[in-house]
Coordinates of C-alpha atoms in Angstrom, one line a residue:
Chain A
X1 CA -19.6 146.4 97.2
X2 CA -20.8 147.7 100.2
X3 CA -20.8 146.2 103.9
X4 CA -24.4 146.1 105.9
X5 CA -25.0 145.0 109.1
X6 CA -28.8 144.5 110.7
X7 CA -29.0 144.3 114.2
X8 CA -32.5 142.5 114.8
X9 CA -34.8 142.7 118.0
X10 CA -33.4 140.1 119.1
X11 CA -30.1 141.6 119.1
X12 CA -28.5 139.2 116.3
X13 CA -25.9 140.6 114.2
X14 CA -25.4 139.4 110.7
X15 CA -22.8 141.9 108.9
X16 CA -23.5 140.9 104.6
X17 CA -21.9 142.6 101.4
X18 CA -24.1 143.6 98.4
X19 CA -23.4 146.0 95.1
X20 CA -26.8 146.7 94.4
X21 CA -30.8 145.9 95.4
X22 CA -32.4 147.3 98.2
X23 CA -32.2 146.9 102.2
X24 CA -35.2 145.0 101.8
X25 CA -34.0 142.5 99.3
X26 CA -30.9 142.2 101.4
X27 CA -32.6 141.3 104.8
X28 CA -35.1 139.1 103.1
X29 CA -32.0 137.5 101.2
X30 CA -30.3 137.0 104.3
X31 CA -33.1 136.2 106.2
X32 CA -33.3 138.8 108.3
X33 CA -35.9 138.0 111.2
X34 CA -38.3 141.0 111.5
X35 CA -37.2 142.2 107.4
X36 CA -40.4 140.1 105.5
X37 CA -41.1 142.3 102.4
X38 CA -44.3 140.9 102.3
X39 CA -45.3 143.4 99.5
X40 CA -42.3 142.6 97.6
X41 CA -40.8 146.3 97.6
X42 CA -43.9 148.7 96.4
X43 CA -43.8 150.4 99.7
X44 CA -47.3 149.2 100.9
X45 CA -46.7 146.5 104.3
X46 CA -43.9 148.6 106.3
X47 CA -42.7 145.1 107.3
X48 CA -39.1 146.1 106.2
X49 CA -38.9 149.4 109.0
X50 CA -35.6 149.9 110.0
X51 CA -33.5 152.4 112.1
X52 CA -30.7 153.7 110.6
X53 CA -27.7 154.2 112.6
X54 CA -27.5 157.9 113.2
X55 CA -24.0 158.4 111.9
X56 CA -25.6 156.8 108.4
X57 CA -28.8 159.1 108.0
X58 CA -27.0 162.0 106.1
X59 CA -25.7 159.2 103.3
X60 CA -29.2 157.2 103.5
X61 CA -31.2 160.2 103.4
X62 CA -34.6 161.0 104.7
X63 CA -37.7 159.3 103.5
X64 CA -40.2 160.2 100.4
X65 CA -43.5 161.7 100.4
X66 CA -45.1 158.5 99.9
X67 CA -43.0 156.4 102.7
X68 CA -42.7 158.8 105.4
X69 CA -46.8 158.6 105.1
X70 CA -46.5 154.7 105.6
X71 CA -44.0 155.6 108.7
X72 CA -45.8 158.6 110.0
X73 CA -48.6 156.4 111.8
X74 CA -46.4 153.9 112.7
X75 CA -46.1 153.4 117.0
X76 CA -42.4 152.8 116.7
X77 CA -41.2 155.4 113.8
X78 CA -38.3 157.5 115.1
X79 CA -36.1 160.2 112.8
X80 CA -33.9 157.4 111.8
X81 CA -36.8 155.1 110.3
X82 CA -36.9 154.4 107.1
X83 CA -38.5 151.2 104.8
X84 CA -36.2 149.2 104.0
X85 CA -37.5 148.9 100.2
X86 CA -37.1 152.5 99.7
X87 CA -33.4 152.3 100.5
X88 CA -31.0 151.2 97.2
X89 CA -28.0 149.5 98.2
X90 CA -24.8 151.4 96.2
X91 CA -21.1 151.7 97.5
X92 CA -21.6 155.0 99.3
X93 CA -23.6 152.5 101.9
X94 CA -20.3 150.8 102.7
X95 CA -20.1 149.7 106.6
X96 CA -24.0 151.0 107.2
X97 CA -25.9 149.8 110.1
X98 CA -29.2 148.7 110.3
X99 CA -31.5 148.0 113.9
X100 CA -34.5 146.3 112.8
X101 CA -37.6 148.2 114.0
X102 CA -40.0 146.7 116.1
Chain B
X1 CA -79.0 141.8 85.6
X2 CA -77.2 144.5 83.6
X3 CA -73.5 144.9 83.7
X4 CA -72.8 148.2 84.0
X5 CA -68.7 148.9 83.2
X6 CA -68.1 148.9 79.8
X7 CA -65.9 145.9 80.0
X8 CA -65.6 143.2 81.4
X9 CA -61.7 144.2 83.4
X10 CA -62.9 147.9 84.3
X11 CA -63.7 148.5 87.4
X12 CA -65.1 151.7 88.1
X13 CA -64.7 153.7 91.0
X14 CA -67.8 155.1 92.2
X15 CA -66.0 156.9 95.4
X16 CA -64.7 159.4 93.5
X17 CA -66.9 162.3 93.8
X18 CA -67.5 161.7 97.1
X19 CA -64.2 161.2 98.8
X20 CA -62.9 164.7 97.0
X21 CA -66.1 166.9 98.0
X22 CA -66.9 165.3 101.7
X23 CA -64.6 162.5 102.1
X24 CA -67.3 160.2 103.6
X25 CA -70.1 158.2 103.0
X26 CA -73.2 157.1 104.5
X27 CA -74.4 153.6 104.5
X28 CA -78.0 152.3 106.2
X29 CA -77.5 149.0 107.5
X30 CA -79.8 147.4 110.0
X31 CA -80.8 150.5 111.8
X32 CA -77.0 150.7 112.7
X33 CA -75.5 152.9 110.2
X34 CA -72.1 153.0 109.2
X35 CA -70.3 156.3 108.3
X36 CA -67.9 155.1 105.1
X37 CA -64.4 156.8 105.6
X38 CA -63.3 157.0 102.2
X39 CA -59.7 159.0 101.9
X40 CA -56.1 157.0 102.1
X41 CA -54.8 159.1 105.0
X42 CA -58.3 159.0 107.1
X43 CA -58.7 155.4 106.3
X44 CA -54.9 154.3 107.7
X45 CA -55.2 157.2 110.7
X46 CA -58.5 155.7 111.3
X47 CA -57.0 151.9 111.4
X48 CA -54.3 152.5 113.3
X49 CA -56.4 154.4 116.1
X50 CA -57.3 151.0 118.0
X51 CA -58.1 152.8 121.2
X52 CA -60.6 155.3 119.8
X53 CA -61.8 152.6 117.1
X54 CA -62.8 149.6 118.6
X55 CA -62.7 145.7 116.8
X56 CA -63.5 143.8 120.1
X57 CA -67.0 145.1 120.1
X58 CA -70.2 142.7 119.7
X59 CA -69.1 139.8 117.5
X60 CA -70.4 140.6 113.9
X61 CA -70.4 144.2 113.9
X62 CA -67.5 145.7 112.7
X63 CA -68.4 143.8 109.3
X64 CA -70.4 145.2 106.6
X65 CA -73.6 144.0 106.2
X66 CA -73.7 143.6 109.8
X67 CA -73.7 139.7 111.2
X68 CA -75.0 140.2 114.8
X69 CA -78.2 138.4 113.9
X70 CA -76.4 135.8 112.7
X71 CA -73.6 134.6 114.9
X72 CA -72.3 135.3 117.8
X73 CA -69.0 133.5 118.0
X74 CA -65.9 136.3 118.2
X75 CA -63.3 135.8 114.8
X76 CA -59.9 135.9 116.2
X77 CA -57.9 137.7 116.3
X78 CA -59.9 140.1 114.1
X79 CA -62.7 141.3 116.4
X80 CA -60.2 142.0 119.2
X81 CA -57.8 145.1 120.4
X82 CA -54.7 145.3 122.2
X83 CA -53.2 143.8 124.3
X84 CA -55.5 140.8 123.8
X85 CA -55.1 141.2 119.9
X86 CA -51.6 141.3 119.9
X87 CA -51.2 137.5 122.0
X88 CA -53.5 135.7 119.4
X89 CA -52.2 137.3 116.7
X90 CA -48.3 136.4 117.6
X91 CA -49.0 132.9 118.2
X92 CA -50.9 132.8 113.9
X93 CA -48.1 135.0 112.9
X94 CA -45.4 132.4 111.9
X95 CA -48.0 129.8 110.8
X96 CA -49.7 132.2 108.5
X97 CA -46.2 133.2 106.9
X98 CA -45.9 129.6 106.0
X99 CA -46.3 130.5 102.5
X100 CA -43.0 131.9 102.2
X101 CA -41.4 128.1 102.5
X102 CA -40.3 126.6 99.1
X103 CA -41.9 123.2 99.9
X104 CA -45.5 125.2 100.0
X105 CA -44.7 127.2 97.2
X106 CA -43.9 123.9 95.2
X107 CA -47.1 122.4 96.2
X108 CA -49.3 125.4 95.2
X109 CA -47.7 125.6 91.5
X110 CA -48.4 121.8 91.3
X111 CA -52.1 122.6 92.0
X112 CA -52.2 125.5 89.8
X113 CA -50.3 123.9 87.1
X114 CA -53.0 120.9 87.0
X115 CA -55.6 123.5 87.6
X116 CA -54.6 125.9 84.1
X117 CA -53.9 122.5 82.1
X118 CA -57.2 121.2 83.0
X119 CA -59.0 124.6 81.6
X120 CA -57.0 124.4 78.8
X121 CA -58.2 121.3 77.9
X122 CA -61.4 122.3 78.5
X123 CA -61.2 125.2 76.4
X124 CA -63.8 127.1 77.7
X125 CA -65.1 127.3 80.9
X126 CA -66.7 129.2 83.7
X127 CA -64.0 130.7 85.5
X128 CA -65.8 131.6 89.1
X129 CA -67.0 127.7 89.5
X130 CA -64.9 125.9 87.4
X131 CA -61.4 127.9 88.1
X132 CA -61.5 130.6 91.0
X133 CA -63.7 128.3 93.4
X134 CA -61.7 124.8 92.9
X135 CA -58.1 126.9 93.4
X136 CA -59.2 129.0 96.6
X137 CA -60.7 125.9 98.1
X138 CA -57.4 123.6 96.8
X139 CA -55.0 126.4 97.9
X140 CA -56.8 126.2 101.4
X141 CA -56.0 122.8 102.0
X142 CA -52.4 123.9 102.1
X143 CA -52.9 127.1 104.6
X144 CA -54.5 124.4 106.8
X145 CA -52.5 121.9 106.4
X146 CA -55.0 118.9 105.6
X147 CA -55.7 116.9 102.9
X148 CA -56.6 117.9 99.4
X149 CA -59.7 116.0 99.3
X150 CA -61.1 118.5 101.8
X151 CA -61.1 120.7 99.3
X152 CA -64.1 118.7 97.0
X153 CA -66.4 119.4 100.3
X154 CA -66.2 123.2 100.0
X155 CA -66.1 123.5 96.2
X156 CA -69.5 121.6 97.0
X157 CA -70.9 124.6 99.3
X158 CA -70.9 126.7 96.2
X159 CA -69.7 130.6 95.8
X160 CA -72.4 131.0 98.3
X161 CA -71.8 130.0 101.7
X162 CA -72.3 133.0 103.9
X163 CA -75.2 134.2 101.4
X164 CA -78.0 133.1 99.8
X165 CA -78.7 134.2 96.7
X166 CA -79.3 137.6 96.4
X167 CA -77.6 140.0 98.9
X168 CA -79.4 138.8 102.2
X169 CA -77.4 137.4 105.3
X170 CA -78.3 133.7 105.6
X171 CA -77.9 131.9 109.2
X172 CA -79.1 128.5 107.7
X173 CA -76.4 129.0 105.2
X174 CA -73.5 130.6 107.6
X175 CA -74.5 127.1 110.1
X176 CA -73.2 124.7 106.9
X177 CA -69.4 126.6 107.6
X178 CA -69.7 126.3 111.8
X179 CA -71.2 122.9 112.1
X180 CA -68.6 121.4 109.5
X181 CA -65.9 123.6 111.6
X182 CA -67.2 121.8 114.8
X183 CA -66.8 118.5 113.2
X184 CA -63.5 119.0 112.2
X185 CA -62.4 120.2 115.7
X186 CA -63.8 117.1 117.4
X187 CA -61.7 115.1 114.8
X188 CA -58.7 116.7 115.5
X189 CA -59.6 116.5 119.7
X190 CA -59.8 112.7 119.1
X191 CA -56.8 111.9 116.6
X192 CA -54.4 115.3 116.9
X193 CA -52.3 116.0 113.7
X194 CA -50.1 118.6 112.0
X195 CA -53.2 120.5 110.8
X196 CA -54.1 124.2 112.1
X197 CA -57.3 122.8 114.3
X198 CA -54.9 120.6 115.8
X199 CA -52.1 123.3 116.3
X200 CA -54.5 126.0 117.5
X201 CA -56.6 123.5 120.6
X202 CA -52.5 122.7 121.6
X203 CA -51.8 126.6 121.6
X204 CA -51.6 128.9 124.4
X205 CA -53.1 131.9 124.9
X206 CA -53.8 134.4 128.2
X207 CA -52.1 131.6 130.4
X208 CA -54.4 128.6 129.2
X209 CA -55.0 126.5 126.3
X210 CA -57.1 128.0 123.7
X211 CA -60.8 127.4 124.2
X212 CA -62.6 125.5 121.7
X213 CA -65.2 128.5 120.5
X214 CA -61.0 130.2 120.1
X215 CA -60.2 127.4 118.1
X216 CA -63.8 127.9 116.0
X217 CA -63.0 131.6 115.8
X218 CA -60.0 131.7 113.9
X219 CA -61.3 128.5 111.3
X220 CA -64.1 130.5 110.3
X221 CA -62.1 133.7 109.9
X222 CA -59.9 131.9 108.0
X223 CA -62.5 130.3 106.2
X224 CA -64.5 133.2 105.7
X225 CA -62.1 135.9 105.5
X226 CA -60.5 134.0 102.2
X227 CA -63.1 132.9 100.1
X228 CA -64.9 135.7 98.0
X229 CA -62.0 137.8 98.2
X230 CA -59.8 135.1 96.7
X231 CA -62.3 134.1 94.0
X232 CA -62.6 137.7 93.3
X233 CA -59.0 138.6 93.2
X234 CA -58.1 135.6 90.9
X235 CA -61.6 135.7 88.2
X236 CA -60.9 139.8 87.5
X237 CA -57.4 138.9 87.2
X238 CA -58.1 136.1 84.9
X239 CA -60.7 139.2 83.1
X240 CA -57.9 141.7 83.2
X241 CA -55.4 139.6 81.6
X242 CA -58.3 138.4 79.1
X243 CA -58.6 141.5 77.9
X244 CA -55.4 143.3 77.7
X245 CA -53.2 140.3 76.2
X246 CA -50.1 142.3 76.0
X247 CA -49.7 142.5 80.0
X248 CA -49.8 138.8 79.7
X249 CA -47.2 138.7 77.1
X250 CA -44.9 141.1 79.3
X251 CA -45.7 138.7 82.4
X252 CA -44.0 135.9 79.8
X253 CA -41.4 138.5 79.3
X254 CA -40.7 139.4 82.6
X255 CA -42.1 137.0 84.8
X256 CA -40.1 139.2 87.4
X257 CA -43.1 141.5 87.2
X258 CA -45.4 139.2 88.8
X259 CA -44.8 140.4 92.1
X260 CA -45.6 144.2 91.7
X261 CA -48.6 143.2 89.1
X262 CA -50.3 141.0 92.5
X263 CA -50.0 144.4 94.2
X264 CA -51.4 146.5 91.4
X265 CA -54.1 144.0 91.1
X266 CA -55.0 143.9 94.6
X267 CA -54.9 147.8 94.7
X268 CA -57.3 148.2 91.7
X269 CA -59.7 145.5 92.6
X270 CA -59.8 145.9 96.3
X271 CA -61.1 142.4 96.8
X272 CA -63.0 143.7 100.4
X273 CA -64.4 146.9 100.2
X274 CA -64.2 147.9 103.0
X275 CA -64.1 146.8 107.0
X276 CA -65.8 148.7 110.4
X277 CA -65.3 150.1 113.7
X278 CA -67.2 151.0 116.6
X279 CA -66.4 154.4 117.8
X280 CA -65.5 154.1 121.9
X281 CA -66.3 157.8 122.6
X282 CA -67.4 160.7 120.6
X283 CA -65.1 161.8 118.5
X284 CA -64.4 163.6 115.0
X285 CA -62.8 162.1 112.0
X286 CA -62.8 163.9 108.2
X287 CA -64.8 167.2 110.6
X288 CA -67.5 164.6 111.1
X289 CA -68.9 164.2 114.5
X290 CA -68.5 160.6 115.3
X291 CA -71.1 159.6 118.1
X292 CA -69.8 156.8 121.0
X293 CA -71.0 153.5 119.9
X294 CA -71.8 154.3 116.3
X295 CA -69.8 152.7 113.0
X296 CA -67.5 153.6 110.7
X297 CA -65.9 151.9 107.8
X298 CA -62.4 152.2 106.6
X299 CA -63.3 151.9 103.0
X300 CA -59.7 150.1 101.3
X301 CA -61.6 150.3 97.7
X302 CA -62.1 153.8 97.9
X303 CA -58.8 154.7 99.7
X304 CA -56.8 152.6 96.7
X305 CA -58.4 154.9 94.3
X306 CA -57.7 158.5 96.0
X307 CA -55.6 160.6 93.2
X308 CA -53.7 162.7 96.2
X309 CA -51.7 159.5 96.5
X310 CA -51.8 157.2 93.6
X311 CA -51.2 158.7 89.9
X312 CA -53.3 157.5 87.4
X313 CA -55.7 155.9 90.1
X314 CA -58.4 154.2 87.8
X315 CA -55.5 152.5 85.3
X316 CA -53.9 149.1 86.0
X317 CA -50.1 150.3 86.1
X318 CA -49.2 146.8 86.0
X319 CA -45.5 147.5 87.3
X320 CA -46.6 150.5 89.8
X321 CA -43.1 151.0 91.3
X322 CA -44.4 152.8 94.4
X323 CA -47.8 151.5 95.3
X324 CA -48.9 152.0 98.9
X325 CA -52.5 150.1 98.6
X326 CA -54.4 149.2 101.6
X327 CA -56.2 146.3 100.0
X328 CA -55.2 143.6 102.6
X329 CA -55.7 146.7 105.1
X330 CA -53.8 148.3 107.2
X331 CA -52.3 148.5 110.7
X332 CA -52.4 145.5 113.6
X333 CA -55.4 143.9 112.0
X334 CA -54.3 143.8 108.1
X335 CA -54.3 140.7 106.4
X336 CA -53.6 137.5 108.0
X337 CA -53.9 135.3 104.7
X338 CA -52.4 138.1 102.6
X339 CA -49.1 135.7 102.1
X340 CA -51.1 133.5 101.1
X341 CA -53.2 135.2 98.8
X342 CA -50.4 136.5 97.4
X343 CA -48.2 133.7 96.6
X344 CA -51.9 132.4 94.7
X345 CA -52.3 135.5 92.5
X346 CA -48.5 135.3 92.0
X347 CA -48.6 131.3 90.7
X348 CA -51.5 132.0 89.0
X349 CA -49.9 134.8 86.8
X350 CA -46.8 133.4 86.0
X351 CA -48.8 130.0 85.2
X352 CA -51.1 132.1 82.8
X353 CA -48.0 132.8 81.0
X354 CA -46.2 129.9 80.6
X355 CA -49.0 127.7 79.5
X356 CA -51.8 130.3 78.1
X357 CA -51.3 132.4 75.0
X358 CA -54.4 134.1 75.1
X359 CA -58.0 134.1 77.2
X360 CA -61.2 135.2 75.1
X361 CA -64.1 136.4 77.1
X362 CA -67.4 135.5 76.3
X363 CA -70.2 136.1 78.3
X364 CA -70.3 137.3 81.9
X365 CA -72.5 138.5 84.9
X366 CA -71.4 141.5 86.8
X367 CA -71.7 141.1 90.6
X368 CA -72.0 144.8 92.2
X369 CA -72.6 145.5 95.4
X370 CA -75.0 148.5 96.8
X371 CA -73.6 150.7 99.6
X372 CA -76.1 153.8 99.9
X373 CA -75.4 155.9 97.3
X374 CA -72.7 154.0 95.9
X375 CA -72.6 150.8 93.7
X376 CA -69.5 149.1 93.7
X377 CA -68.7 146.1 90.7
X378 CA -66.4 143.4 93.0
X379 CA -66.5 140.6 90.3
X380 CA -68.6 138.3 88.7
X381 CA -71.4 136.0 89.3
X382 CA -70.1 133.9 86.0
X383 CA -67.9 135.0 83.6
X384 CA -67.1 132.4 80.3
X385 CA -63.7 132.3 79.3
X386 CA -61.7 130.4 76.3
X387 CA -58.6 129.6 77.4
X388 CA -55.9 128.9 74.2
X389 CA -52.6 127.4 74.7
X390 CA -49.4 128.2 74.5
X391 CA -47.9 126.4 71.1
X392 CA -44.2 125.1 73.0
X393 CA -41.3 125.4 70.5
X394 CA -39.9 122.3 71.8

């Protein structure tokens, strides 16, 4: 199990478990506002772009070829963006934090 | 008219060539031509670059055939830029998403479900006039919240509404859609509901109500933006899964597959080919001079297709793990019924495979569409399909 907490723009935090999945699946599980998944996970709406907290990026890891070119053109990318589809859930995540991207 | 793929579910891509050696096309239209930008990277830089790439330019001309001639009401928030964009587009944002809600989702399967058992029955039937046009218009009812009996009015305008026959622009025909609209506004002044005119002429917007040609602006986008891409998308779906009858098994397998094979779909048949701009100064895009106040298109059906990105570009993958399609668009403007559309294609799949065992294809009209040099097959005019059941075990 591994504990993840999103911080949204609005600056709600909601701290969840999960063993396995992606971020996306998680936020949209937990209703995450701003984490919609509206493509379902095939890395093609960038409406699961999150910030990952920097402390977490060397766990997370830095995006593909294919999803840093979704987050290259995006007005709010930063070096800690990644999607949240992209991202599996496993233990090493354990007490990762999440800012939802505008 | 000759079809021209050699079946009925292939649909070729005749950007190929084209996007690899130049990366652009050239399309006459009007005496306003329209330089077609057909690579993925070009088309989403190209999307994203609001300020150099205008939508809030004369209403009808960022679309393809151009419609100044015909209309001259602004589609919101589509022919629009920031900041103004980003105000109307907020305030549709969370009714658009309504698709995402369990009651809505209930209420589409229950039309699709009486929809697929009625072409069962049937046996065989037209899919475009008998299937495809009677769910998009059905479906509809729900986006806009108002009864399903609406629907039997627009199933009665035809597959043509914005076109006559043939590939001409059609005012007399386009008026049908804006006088109706106006009606229906004028009802909804007089007895407000829970429908979207209703929620849209009691929105706010730049410090005011929303204006009535507002209100008019997003119905007919809404009405016009979702109708032949819809029957598209869900008739070459309906083809696809005619003639590849294992991918409908696995769907019956694995109805957790649906979601990624509405993707594939949509990246493969590009239901809009593709959507303009209006340069604001002159500029350069693919090391083409772009001149202020000339057109280009961000071509999604050729940018879905471009092999630097997608493996295997001209084969449905039906569970393409990593597919980053632009077929609803891309950017600020992308698809404001694309949770809609999707949840449709989605119902209609796993439907398909819990009632249907197998669709035959009988006979069919290609309808292609001529862009310069290129001709692009986006569906069918007709297409006959047997529909068999499903034997149940219990």
């Amino acid at each position: 199990m591994a504990k993840i907490t999103f911080i949204t723009r609005e600056n709600e935090t909601i701290t969840t478990e999960a063993a396995a999945g992606t971020i996306m699946e998680l936020g949209v599980r937990q209703g995450v506002r701003g984490i919609d998944g509206d493509c379902g996970g095939v890395c093609s709406c960038a409406t699961c772009h999150v910030h990952v907290a920097p402390e977490y990026m060397a766990i997370v890891g830095p995006p593909g070829d294919i999803e840093s070119d979704m987050l290259e053109l995006n007005d709010n990318v930063t070096e800690y963006s990644r999607l949240g589809c992209q991202v599996q859930i496993t233990e090493d995540l354990d007490g990762l934090v999440l800012h939802v991207a505008r | 008219m000759d079809n021209y793929s050699d079946k009925a579910s292939t649909f070729p891509d005749p950007f190929g060539l084209a996007r690899e050696t130049r990366g652009f096309g050239e399309v006459e239209d009007q005496n306003d031509p329209v330089l077609m930008l057909l690579r993925l990277k070009d088309v989403r830089k190209t999307a994203r670059d609001w300020q150099s790439f205008r939508s809030g330019v004369t209403p009808g001309r960022i679309v393809v055939p151009s419609e100044v001639s015909i209309r001259q009401t602004r589609q919101i928030p589509f022919e629009m830029d920031p900041p103004e964009h980003t105000e109307y587009r907020a305030l549709l944002e969370s009714w658009f998403r309504r698709p995402q809600q369990p009651d809505y989702q209930i209420a589409l399967a229950g039309l699709v479900s009486e929809l697929i058992k009625s072409v069962v029955q049937k046996g065989t039937v037209e899919v475009v006039s008998e299937l495809a046009l009677r769910l998009q218009s059905q479906a509809l009812t729900l986006l806009l919240n108002v009864p399903l009996a609406e629907a039997e009015t627009w199933i009665g305008w035809g597959t043509h509404v914005f076109r006559s026959e043939g590939e001409a622009l059609d005012s007399q025909k386009a008026s049908i859609l804006y006088d109706y609209i106006d009606q229906q506004i004028d009802k909804a002044l007089q007895q407000p509901g829970e429908d979207l005119y209703s929620v849209l002429l009691a929105s706010r917007a730049q410090g005011r109500t929303l204006t009535r040609e507002e209100v008019s602006g997003v119905m007919i986008l809404t009405f016009a933006g979702g109708r032949d891409t819809v029957i598209n998308a869900i008739t070459n779906s309906i083809a696809y899964l005619a003639e590849h009858p294992h991918q409908l098994e696995r769907l019956r397998r694995e109805p957790e597959t649906a979601g990624k094979a509405v993707e594939e779909l949509i990246r493969y048949f590009s239901p809009l080919t593709h959507m303009g701009r209006v340069a604001a100064t002159d500029t350069e895009v693919c090391s083409h001079a772009v001149r202020a106040d000339s057109r280009v298109s961000l071509c999604w059906a050729s940018a879905n297709r471009d092999a630097s990105t997608f493996e295997n570009p001209n084969e449905v993958v039906l569970d393409r793990a990593l597919n980053p399609h632009v077929g609803f668009g891309f950017g600020h403007h992308n698809c404001l019924g694309a949770t809609h559309a999707r949840l449709v294609l989605k119902t209609l799949l796993t439907t398909l495979a819990s009632r249907v065992s197998t669709m035959e294809i009988h006979e069919y009209e290609e309808n292609n569409e001529d862009w310069g040099e290129f001709r692009r097959k986006v569906g069918f005019h007709r297409i006959q399909v047997k529909f068999n059941p499903l034997q149940q075990n219990n």
